[in-house]
């Protein structure tokens, strides 16, 4: 009865809060318009546009009166691998054809990515480079464009067959341009060569020997999370923290995650993804600064989300406030395209309090509210859920402008976002003012986001890991990975017959299997090398 009475009292109090509390669509629009402007050029992590967005957010936190808690004020910097740059030691020489010029006829391939090194060997033409009828050990495989998996798949096959190097003919016979890769190393020198040149070699119909030297240099960049603390009003409860967050980075000028039809560089404005969520954090910070809750709220805007949740993972591993005092995390990602009042609440099963809370709030808000119990999903709440913190992630859904340059500020439903923020504010208020912190529930059912592969292992890669293999940031409860005995911190180095050097190769390896297949997996755990067997599950779609 006491719990029911408390809930009823809170509901009545929050009813008056909802009627009095407003978020201005114009204010939201002001934030989104700036963050998604051409001037910020897509806010790619480690870019000037990203830095400008970070400064803007810090200014808004300061204006609201939030307390800086990081060594650098409102900023928590972190370093991340940011692709490769072309070195000066690149050459290609073929017997009977002479020496070719880097930058015109050939380029070291960052698409795979090429290692740095020099090899000499016989050229062996291998078609599309996915099946090798002939021996290529110690030789340089020459493949034409086409087939599944692109250059990276060709590189994996070439390495597994023992090739010393790989040359891939360009799809179009045009001057090549070195494009930034992701920095992962395929384990052998790889070059892209103009198609007409490769065809001339093949037409010669005599054995050819080549010397290939490639040099690519890994680069690191720095970005930062932006944090501001609002201390709670209750002398005891203010020592506990509610995190309200959103990622502020986007794709910059495009890159590998762009879904644009043209691969030419273009500003990916990221108005919904995730200037909308960032604007939500700023609006909530301004509101709660004038209406203090009992617990403290840490407002956070993460960078590096589009690169693999890097910013939020960095904070959880390097918390500026005790992680054990963090009672919950509320995340907003893509909350700007409300359509027919459809709203999604991810993580609804991560605390026993969440579903009753959502029921009460939505009785007034009247959203068409769908829920996903799991705390996993492609946004920053996952980093906190991995640390056993209950999460709620609000999301208005995908649309045709997702990860495209057309995700612009004029397409945001600003009154709709203001309505979403009202619900989020009410949820945050109740969480921050409740007499007891929420419980944590580990979801045992494997629920995965849509994937490109048919199978799931249930592993959670640590995307910031820079060594060889795939380090795990966790495993999903009840998943094949957990049943096989895998643990957080394990490094997958072999998956079936494939040696695994990076996340991209692991992704391709998954595509070789179907649900129900049993695969042998080799992992490193500290000084140990362990062999495990997992029965792969179907990936949800």
Coordinates of C-alpha atoms in Angstrom, one line a residue:
X1 CA 0.0 0.0 0.0
X2 CA 2.8 2.4 0.8
X3 CA 4.4 1.9 -2.7
X4 CA 1.0 2.4 -4.3
X5 CA 0.3 5.6 -2.3
X6 CA 3.7 6.9 -3.2
X7 CA 3.2 6.2 -6.9
X8 CA -0.2 7.8 -6.9
X9 CA 1.2 10.9 -5.2
X10 CA 4.0 11.1 -7.7
X11 CA 1.6 10.7 -10.6
X12 CA -0.6 13.5 -9.3
X13 CA 2.4 15.8 -8.8
X14 CA 3.8 15.0 -12.2
X15 CA 0.4 15.7 -13.8
X16 CA 0.7 19.3 -12.7
X17 CA 4.3 19.3 -13.7
X18 CA 3.3 18.2 -17.2
X19 CA 0.8 21.0 -17.6
X20 CA 3.2 23.6 -16.3
X21 CA 6.3 22.4 -18.0
X22 CA 6.9 23.3 -21.6
X23 CA 9.8 22.9 -24.1
X24 CA 9.9 25.4 -26.8
X25 CA 10.0 24.0 -30.4
X26 CA 11.8 27.2 -31.4
X27 CA 14.5 26.7 -28.8
X28 CA 15.0 23.1 -30.0
X29 CA 15.1 24.4 -33.6
X30 CA 17.8 26.9 -32.7
X31 CA 20.1 24.2 -31.3
X32 CA 19.5 21.7 -34.2
X33 CA 19.9 24.3 -36.9
X34 CA 23.3 25.3 -35.6
X35 CA 24.6 21.8 -34.9
X36 CA 23.4 20.5 -38.3
X37 CA 24.6 23.5 -40.2
X38 CA 27.1 23.5 -43.1
X39 CA 29.6 25.3 -40.9
X40 CA 30.0 22.3 -38.6
X41 CA 30.4 20.0 -41.7
X42 CA 28.8 16.9 -40.2
X43 CA 30.5 16.9 -36.8
X44 CA 32.8 14.0 -37.5
X45 CA 34.8 12.9 -34.5
X46 CA 38.2 14.6 -34.5
X47 CA 37.2 17.4 -36.9
X48 CA 37.0 21.1 -36.5
X49 CA 33.2 20.9 -36.9
X50 CA 33.0 18.4 -34.0
X51 CA 35.2 20.7 -31.8
X52 CA 32.9 23.7 -32.6
X53 CA 29.9 21.6 -31.6
X54 CA 31.6 20.6 -28.4
X55 CA 32.4 24.3 -27.6
X56 CA 28.8 25.2 -28.3
X57 CA 27.5 22.5 -25.9
X58 CA 29.9 23.6 -23.2
X59 CA 28.8 27.2 -23.5
X60 CA 25.2 26.0 -23.1
X61 CA 26.1 24.0 -20.0
X62 CA 27.9 27.0 -18.5
X63 CA 24.9 29.2 -19.3
X64 CA 22.6 26.8 -17.5
X65 CA 24.9 26.8 -14.5
X66 CA 26.1 23.2 -14.7
X67 CA 29.3 22.4 -12.8
X68 CA 32.4 21.4 -14.8
X69 CA 33.9 18.2 -13.3
X70 CA 36.5 17.1 -15.9
X71 CA 40.2 18.0 -15.7
X72 CA 39.7 20.2 -18.8
X73 CA 36.5 21.9 -17.5
X74 CA 33.5 20.5 -19.4
X75 CA 35.6 18.3 -21.7
X76 CA 36.8 14.7 -21.2
X77 CA 39.2 14.1 -24.1
X78 CA 40.0 10.6 -25.5
X79 CA 42.1 9.3 -28.3
X80 CA 40.9 7.0 -31.0
X81 CA 42.3 5.3 -34.2
X82 CA 41.3 7.4 -37.1
X83 CA 42.4 5.6 -40.2
X84 CA 45.6 5.8 -42.2
X85 CA 47.6 8.2 -44.2
X86 CA 49.7 7.4 -47.2
X87 CA 53.4 7.3 -46.6
X88 CA 56.2 8.2 -49.0
X89 CA 57.6 4.7 -49.6
X90 CA 55.2 3.3 -52.2
X91 CA 56.4 1.7 -55.4
X92 CA 55.4 -0.9 -58.0
X93 CA 57.7 -2.4 -60.6
X94 CA 56.7 -5.2 -63.0
X95 CA 59.1 -7.1 -65.2
X96 CA 58.8 -6.1 -68.8
X97 CA 56.7 -3.0 -67.9
X98 CA 59.0 -1.0 -65.8
X99 CA 58.1 1.2 -62.8
X100 CA 54.7 2.7 -62.1
X101 CA 53.9 6.0 -60.4
X102 CA 52.1 6.0 -57.1
X103 CA 49.2 8.4 -57.2
X104 CA 48.4 7.8 -60.8
X105 CA 48.7 4.1 -61.8
X106 CA 48.5 2.6 -58.3
X107 CA 47.9 3.3 -54.7
X108 CA 48.3 1.4 -51.5
X109 CA 44.8 0.2 -50.6
X110 CA 43.3 1.6 -47.4
X111 CA 40.1 -0.2 -48.1
X112 CA 41.5 -3.4 -46.6
X113 CA 43.8 -1.9 -45.1
X114 CA 47.2 -2.6 -46.6
X115 CA 50.1 -3.3 -44.3
X116 CA 53.4 -1.5 -44.8
X117 CA 56.0 -3.6 -46.4
X118 CA 57.9 -4.8 -49.5
X119 CA 57.4 -8.0 -51.4
X120 CA 58.7 -9.5 -54.6
X121 CA 57.1 -12.4 -56.4
X122 CA 55.5 -13.9 -59.4
X123 CA 52.1 -12.4 -60.4
X124 CA 49.3 -14.9 -60.3
X125 CA 45.9 -13.9 -61.8
X126 CA 43.1 -15.2 -59.6
X127 CA 39.9 -13.8 -61.1
X128 CA 37.8 -12.0 -58.6
X129 CA 40.1 -13.3 -55.8
X130 CA 37.6 -15.4 -53.9
X131 CA 38.5 -18.9 -55.1
X132 CA 42.1 -19.9 -55.9
X133 CA 42.5 -22.9 -58.2
X134 CA 46.3 -22.3 -58.3
X135 CA 49.1 -22.1 -55.7
X136 CA 49.9 -18.5 -54.6
X137 CA 52.1 -19.1 -51.7
X138 CA 54.9 -16.5 -51.6
X139 CA 53.5 -14.9 -54.8
X140 CA 51.5 -11.8 -55.5
X141 CA 47.9 -12.4 -56.2
X142 CA 46.2 -10.2 -58.9
X143 CA 42.4 -9.9 -58.6
X144 CA 39.8 -8.1 -60.5
X145 CA 36.9 -6.1 -58.9
X146 CA 33.7 -7.9 -58.2
X147 CA 32.3 -10.5 -55.9
X148 CA 31.1 -10.3 -52.4
X149 CA 33.0 -8.5 -49.6
X150 CA 35.0 -6.1 -51.7
X151 CA 38.7 -5.6 -51.3
X152 CA 38.7 -6.7 -47.7
X153 CA 37.3 -10.1 -48.5
X154 CA 39.9 -10.6 -51.3
X155 CA 42.6 -9.6 -48.8
X156 CA 41.5 -12.2 -46.3
X157 CA 41.4 -15.0 -48.9
X158 CA 44.8 -14.0 -50.3
X159 CA 46.3 -14.0 -46.8
X160 CA 44.8 -17.4 -46.0
X161 CA 46.1 -18.8 -49.2
X162 CA 49.6 -17.7 -48.3
X163 CA 50.0 -14.9 -50.9
X164 CA 52.8 -12.5 -50.1
X165 CA 50.9 -9.5 -51.5
X166 CA 47.7 -8.6 -53.4
X167 CA 47.0 -6.3 -56.3
X168 CA 43.4 -5.4 -57.1
X169 CA 42.3 -3.9 -60.4
X170 CA 40.2 -0.8 -60.0
X171 CA 36.5 -1.1 -61.0
X172 CA 36.9 1.9 -63.3
X173 CA 39.9 2.8 -65.4
X174 CA 40.5 6.2 -63.9
X175 CA 43.3 7.9 -62.0
X176 CA 43.3 6.6 -58.5
X177 CA 42.8 8.6 -55.3
X178 CA 44.0 7.6 -51.9
X179 CA 41.0 7.5 -49.6
X180 CA 41.2 7.3 -45.8
X181 CA 40.7 3.8 -44.5
X182 CA 39.7 2.7 -41.1
X183 CA 43.3 1.8 -39.9
X184 CA 42.8 -1.9 -39.6
X185 CA 45.6 -4.0 -41.0
X186 CA 44.9 -6.9 -43.4
X187 CA 48.3 -8.4 -42.9
X188 CA 49.9 -8.1 -46.3
X189 CA 50.8 -5.3 -48.8
X190 CA 47.8 -4.4 -51.0
X191 CA 47.7 -2.1 -54.0
X192 CA 44.9 -0.8 -56.2
X193 CA 46.0 -0.6 -59.8
X194 CA 44.3 0.9 -62.8
X195 CA 42.2 -1.7 -64.6
X196 CA 43.8 -1.1 -68.1
X197 CA 47.2 -1.7 -66.6
X198 CA 46.2 -5.0 -65.1
X199 CA 44.6 -6.1 -68.3
X200 CA 47.8 -5.3 -70.2
X201 CA 49.8 -7.6 -67.8
X202 CA 47.3 -10.4 -68.3
X203 CA 47.3 -10.0 -72.1
X204 CA 51.1 -10.5 -72.1
X205 CA 50.4 -14.1 -71.3
X206 CA 53.9 -14.7 -69.9
X207 CA 55.1 -15.1 -66.4
X208 CA 55.6 -11.7 -64.7
X209 CA 57.5 -10.8 -61.6
X210 CA 56.7 -7.7 -59.5
X211 CA 58.1 -5.8 -56.6
X212 CA 55.4 -4.1 -54.5
X213 CA 56.2 -1.7 -51.7
X214 CA 53.5 0.0 -49.6
X215 CA 53.6 2.4 -46.7
X216 CA 50.5 3.4 -44.8
X217 CA 50.6 5.1 -41.5
X218 CA 48.1 4.7 -38.8
X219 CA 46.7 7.9 -37.4
X220 CA 45.1 8.7 -34.1
X221 CA 42.9 11.7 -33.4
X222 CA 41.4 13.2 -30.3
X223 CA 37.8 14.0 -29.5
X224 CA 36.0 14.7 -26.3
X225 CA 32.8 14.0 -24.3
X226 CA 31.2 17.1 -22.9
X227 CA 29.9 16.9 -19.3
X228 CA 28.1 19.2 -16.9
X229 CA 26.9 18.3 -13.4
X230 CA 23.7 19.6 -11.8
X231 CA 23.9 18.9 -8.0
X232 CA 20.7 17.6 -6.5
X233 CA 18.8 19.3 -3.8
X234 CA 18.6 16.5 -1.3
X235 CA 21.6 16.4 1.1
X236 CA 21.7 12.5 1.0
X237 CA 20.3 11.6 -2.4
X238 CA 22.5 14.2 -4.3
X239 CA 25.4 11.7 -3.9
X240 CA 23.7 9.5 -6.4
X241 CA 23.7 10.4 -10.1
X242 CA 21.3 10.1 -13.0
X243 CA 23.0 10.4 -16.4
X244 CA 21.1 12.1 -19.2
X245 CA 23.0 11.8 -22.5
X246 CA 23.1 11.8 -26.3
X247 CA 25.9 11.5 -28.8
X248 CA 26.8 14.8 -30.6
X249 CA 29.0 13.4 -33.4
X250 CA 27.9 12.4 -36.9
X251 CA 29.6 11.2 -40.1
X252 CA 31.3 14.4 -41.2
X253 CA 31.6 14.2 -45.0
X254 CA 30.5 10.6 -45.2
X255 CA 32.8 7.6 -45.2
X256 CA 32.2 3.9 -44.8
X257 CA 29.0 4.3 -42.7
X258 CA 27.3 6.6 -45.2
X259 CA 24.2 5.2 -47.0
X260 CA 24.3 7.9 -49.7
X261 CA 24.0 6.6 -53.3
X262 CA 27.0 8.7 -54.2
X263 CA 30.3 8.0 -52.4
X264 CA 31.6 11.5 -53.2
X265 CA 32.4 13.6 -50.1
X266 CA 29.3 15.5 -48.9
X267 CA 28.2 17.0 -45.6
X268 CA 26.2 14.5 -43.7
X269 CA 24.3 17.0 -41.5
X270 CA 23.0 14.6 -38.9
X271 CA 20.0 16.8 -37.9
X272 CA 18.1 13.9 -36.5
X273 CA 21.2 11.7 -35.9
X274 CA 21.9 13.2 -33.5
X275 CA 21.6 17.0 -33.3
X276 CA 18.0 16.2 -32.1
X277 CA 19.2 14.2 -29.1
X278 CA 21.9 16.8 -28.3
X279 CA 19.4 19.5 -28.4
X280 CA 17.3 17.4 -26.0
X281 CA 20.2 17.3 -23.5
X282 CA 20.6 21.0 -23.7
X283 CA 16.9 21.7 -23.2
X284 CA 16.7 19.3 -20.3
X285 CA 19.8 20.8 -18.7
X286 CA 18.3 24.3 -18.9
X287 CA 15.0 23.1 -17.4
X288 CA 16.4 21.1 -14.5
X289 CA 18.8 23.8 -13.6
X290 CA 15.7 25.9 -12.8
X291 CA 13.9 23.0 -11.2
X292 CA 16.4 21.0 -9.3
X293 CA 15.6 17.3 -8.6
X294 CA 16.7 15.5 -5.4
X295 CA 19.5 13.5 -7.0
X296 CA 22.3 14.9 -9.1
X297 CA 22.1 14.8 -12.9
X298 CA 25.1 14.4 -15.0
X299 CA 24.4 15.8 -18.5
X300 CA 26.6 14.2 -21.1
X301 CA 27.1 14.6 -24.9
X302 CA 29.3 11.9 -26.3
X303 CA 31.6 11.9 -29.3
X304 CA 32.7 8.8 -31.2
X305 CA 29.3 7.1 -31.1
X306 CA 29.3 6.6 -34.9
X307 CA 32.7 4.9 -34.7
X308 CA 31.5 2.3 -32.2
X309 CA 30.2 4.0 -29.0
X310 CA 33.8 5.2 -28.2
X311 CA 32.9 8.2 -26.1
X312 CA 30.4 6.5 -23.8
X313 CA 32.7 3.4 -23.5
X314 CA 35.5 5.7 -22.5
X315 CA 33.5 7.4 -19.8
X316 CA 32.3 4.1 -18.3
X317 CA 35.9 2.9 -18.2
X318 CA 37.2 6.2 -16.9
X319 CA 34.2 7.7 -14.9
X320 CA 34.6 11.2 -13.5
X321 CA 32.0 10.3 -10.8
X322 CA 31.8 6.9 -9.0
X323 CA 30.1 4.5 -11.4
X324 CA 28.6 2.6 -8.5
X325 CA 26.7 5.8 -7.6
X326 CA 25.3 6.1 -11.1
X327 CA 21.7 4.9 -10.7
X328 CA 20.5 5.0 -14.3
X329 CA 21.2 6.3 -17.8
X330 CA 18.6 8.0 -20.0
X331 CA 19.7 8.3 -23.6
X332 CA 18.2 10.2 -26.6
X333 CA 19.2 9.3 -30.1
X334 CA 17.2 10.4 -33.1
X335 CA 14.2 11.9 -31.4
X336 CA 13.4 14.5 -34.0
X337 CA 11.2 12.7 -36.6
X338 CA 8.1 11.9 -34.6
X339 CA 5.5 10.5 -37.0
X340 CA 2.0 9.5 -36.0
X341 CA 3.1 9.8 -32.3
X342 CA 5.2 6.7 -32.6
X343 CA 7.9 6.5 -29.9
X344 CA 10.2 3.7 -29.0
X345 CA 11.6 3.0 -25.5
X346 CA 14.6 0.7 -25.5
X347 CA 15.8 -0.8 -22.3
X348 CA 12.3 -1.0 -20.7
X349 CA 13.2 -4.3 -19.1
X350 CA 16.5 -3.2 -17.5
X351 CA 14.8 -2.1 -14.3
X352 CA 11.6 -3.4 -12.7
X353 CA 10.4 0.2 -12.3
X354 CA 10.6 1.1 -16.0
X355 CA 7.4 -0.4 -17.4
X356 CA 5.1 0.9 -14.6
X357 CA 6.8 4.3 -15.0
X358 CA 6.2 4.3 -18.8
X359 CA 2.6 3.2 -18.3
X360 CA 1.9 6.1 -15.9
X361 CA 3.6 8.7 -18.1
X362 CA 2.1 7.6 -21.4
X363 CA -1.4 7.6 -19.9
X364 CA -1.1 11.4 -20.2
X365 CA 1.3 11.7 -23.2
X366 CA -0.7 9.2 -25.3
X367 CA 2.2 8.2 -27.6
X368 CA 1.9 5.1 -29.7
X369 CA 4.7 3.6 -27.5
X370 CA 6.6 0.5 -28.4
X371 CA 9.2 -1.1 -26.1
X372 CA 12.3 -3.2 -26.3
X373 CA 13.3 -4.8 -23.0
X374 CA 17.0 -5.2 -23.8
X375 CA 19.6 -2.6 -23.0
X376 CA 21.6 -3.5 -26.0
X377 CA 21.3 -1.6 -29.2
X378 CA 23.3 0.7 -31.4
X379 CA 23.6 3.7 -29.1
X380 CA 25.4 4.9 -26.0
X381 CA 23.1 3.4 -23.4
X382 CA 24.7 0.1 -24.2
X383 CA 28.0 1.2 -22.6
X384 CA 26.2 1.8 -19.3
X385 CA 24.1 -1.3 -19.6
X386 CA 27.3 -3.3 -19.9
X387 CA 28.3 -1.8 -16.6
X388 CA 25.0 -3.1 -15.1
X389 CA 23.3 0.2 -14.9
X390 CA 19.6 0.4 -15.9
X391 CA 18.9 2.3 -19.0
X392 CA 16.1 3.9 -21.0
X393 CA 16.7 5.0 -24.6
X394 CA 14.1 7.1 -26.4
X395 CA 14.0 7.0 -30.2
X396 CA 11.4 8.1 -32.8
X397 CA 12.6 5.6 -35.5
X398 CA 14.6 5.2 -38.7
X399 CA 13.7 7.0 -41.9
X400 CA 14.9 7.4 -45.5
X401 CA 17.4 10.2 -44.6
X402 CA 19.3 8.1 -42.1
X403 CA 23.1 8.4 -42.6
X404 CA 22.6 10.4 -45.7
X405 CA 23.4 14.1 -46.5
X406 CA 19.6 14.7 -46.6
X407 CA 19.2 14.4 -42.8
X408 CA 18.8 18.2 -42.5
X409 CA 17.3 20.6 -40.0
X410 CA 14.3 21.5 -42.1
X411 CA 12.9 17.9 -41.8
X412 CA 12.8 17.9 -38.0
X413 CA 9.4 17.8 -36.3
X414 CA 10.1 20.4 -33.7
X415 CA 6.7 20.3 -31.9
X416 CA 7.0 16.5 -31.9
X417 CA 10.4 16.7 -30.3
X418 CA 9.1 19.1 -27.7
X419 CA 6.5 16.5 -26.8
X420 CA 9.1 13.8 -26.6
X421 CA 11.2 15.9 -24.3
X422 CA 8.2 16.5 -22.0
X423 CA 7.9 12.7 -21.5
X424 CA 11.7 12.3 -21.0
X425 CA 11.7 15.1 -18.5
X426 CA 8.9 13.5 -16.5
X427 CA 10.7 10.2 -16.5
X428 CA 14.0 11.8 -15.4
X429 CA 12.2 13.7 -12.7
X430 CA 10.6 10.6 -11.2
X431 CA 13.8 8.6 -11.4
X432 CA 15.8 11.4 -9.8
X433 CA 13.2 12.0 -7.0
X434 CA 12.3 8.4 -6.1
X435 CA 13.1 7.4 -2.6
X436 CA 15.0 4.3 -3.8
X437 CA 17.3 3.8 -6.7
X438 CA 16.0 1.5 -9.5
X439 CA 16.9 -2.1 -9.5
X440 CA 18.9 -3.6 -12.4
X441 CA 17.6 -6.5 -14.5
X442 CA 19.9 -8.4 -16.8
X443 CA 17.9 -9.4 -19.8
X444 CA 18.5 -13.1 -20.6
X445 CA 16.7 -13.2 -24.0
X446 CA 19.1 -12.3 -26.9
X447 CA 17.6 -9.3 -28.7
X448 CA 19.8 -7.9 -31.4
X449 CA 19.5 -5.0 -33.7
X450 CA 19.0 -5.8 -37.4
X451 CA 22.2 -7.1 -38.9
X452 CA 23.6 -7.8 -42.3
X453 CA 24.5 -11.4 -41.4
X454 CA 22.3 -14.5 -40.9
X455 CA 23.9 -15.6 -37.6
X456 CA 24.7 -14.2 -34.2
X457 CA 27.4 -15.2 -31.7
X458 CA 26.1 -12.6 -29.1
X459 CA 29.5 -10.9 -28.7
X460 CA 29.9 -7.2 -28.0
X461 CA 33.1 -6.0 -29.7
X462 CA 35.2 -3.3 -28.0
X463 CA 35.5 -1.0 -31.0
X464 CA 38.3 1.1 -29.4
X465 CA 40.7 -1.9 -29.2
X466 CA 43.7 -1.4 -31.4
X467 CA 45.5 -4.8 -31.1
X468 CA 45.1 -7.8 -33.4
X469 CA 41.9 -9.8 -33.1
X470 CA 38.5 -8.7 -31.7
X471 CA 38.4 -7.9 -28.0
X472 CA 35.0 -8.4 -26.3
X473 CA 33.4 -5.6 -24.3
X474 CA 30.9 -8.2 -23.1
X475 CA 28.7 -11.1 -24.1
X476 CA 24.9 -11.2 -24.3
X477 CA 23.3 -13.3 -21.6
X478 CA 22.0 -16.6 -22.9
X479 CA 23.9 -16.1 -26.2
X480 CA 26.1 -18.7 -28.0
X481 CA 29.1 -16.7 -26.8
X482 CA 28.1 -17.0 -23.1
X483 CA 27.2 -20.7 -23.5
X484 CA 30.7 -21.3 -25.1
X485 CA 32.3 -19.7 -22.0
X486 CA 33.4 -16.4 -23.5
X487 CA 33.9 -13.5 -21.2
X488 CA 34.4 -9.7 -21.3
X489 CA 38.1 -9.0 -22.2
X490 CA 38.5 -12.2 -24.3
X491 CA 40.2 -11.6 -27.7
X492 CA 38.9 -13.6 -30.6
X493 CA 41.9 -14.5 -32.9
X494 CA 40.4 -17.3 -34.9
X495 CA 36.8 -18.0 -36.0
X496 CA 36.5 -21.4 -37.7
X497 CA 39.2 -21.6 -40.3
X498 CA 39.7 -17.8 -40.5
X499 CA 42.4 -15.9 -38.6
X500 CA 40.7 -12.8 -37.2
X501 CA 42.8 -9.6 -37.2
X502 CA 40.0 -7.0 -36.7
X503 CA 36.3 -6.4 -36.4
X504 CA 35.8 -6.1 -40.1
X505 CA 37.3 -9.6 -40.7
X506 CA 35.1 -11.0 -37.9
X507 CA 32.0 -9.5 -39.5
X508 CA 32.9 -11.2 -42.8
X509 CA 33.7 -14.5 -41.0
X510 CA 30.2 -14.5 -39.5
X511 CA 28.8 -14.4 -43.1
X512 CA 30.3 -17.8 -43.8
X513 CA 27.9 -19.6 -41.5
X514 CA 24.2 -20.3 -41.0
X515 CA 22.2 -20.7 -37.8
X516 CA 22.8 -24.0 -36.1
X517 CA 26.4 -24.3 -37.4
X518 CA 29.0 -25.3 -34.7
X519 CA 32.1 -23.2 -35.0
X520 CA 35.5 -23.6 -33.3
X521 CA 36.7 -20.3 -31.9
X522 CA 40.1 -19.5 -30.4
X523 CA 40.4 -16.7 -27.9
X524 CA 43.2 -15.2 -25.9
X525 CA 42.5 -14.5 -22.2
X526 CA 45.4 -12.9 -20.6
X527 CA 48.3 -15.3 -21.1
X528 CA 46.0 -18.2 -22.0
X529 CA 44.9 -19.4 -25.4
X530 CA 41.6 -21.1 -25.2
X531 CA 39.6 -23.1 -27.8
X532 CA 35.8 -23.0 -27.5
X533 CA 32.9 -24.3 -29.6
X534 CA 29.7 -22.3 -30.2
X535 CA 26.5 -23.2 -31.8
X536 CA 25.5 -20.1 -33.8
X537 CA 22.0 -18.6 -33.4
X538 CA 19.9 -16.8 -35.9
X539 CA 20.3 -13.1 -36.1
X540 CA 17.1 -11.2 -35.5
X541 CA 16.0 -8.9 -38.4

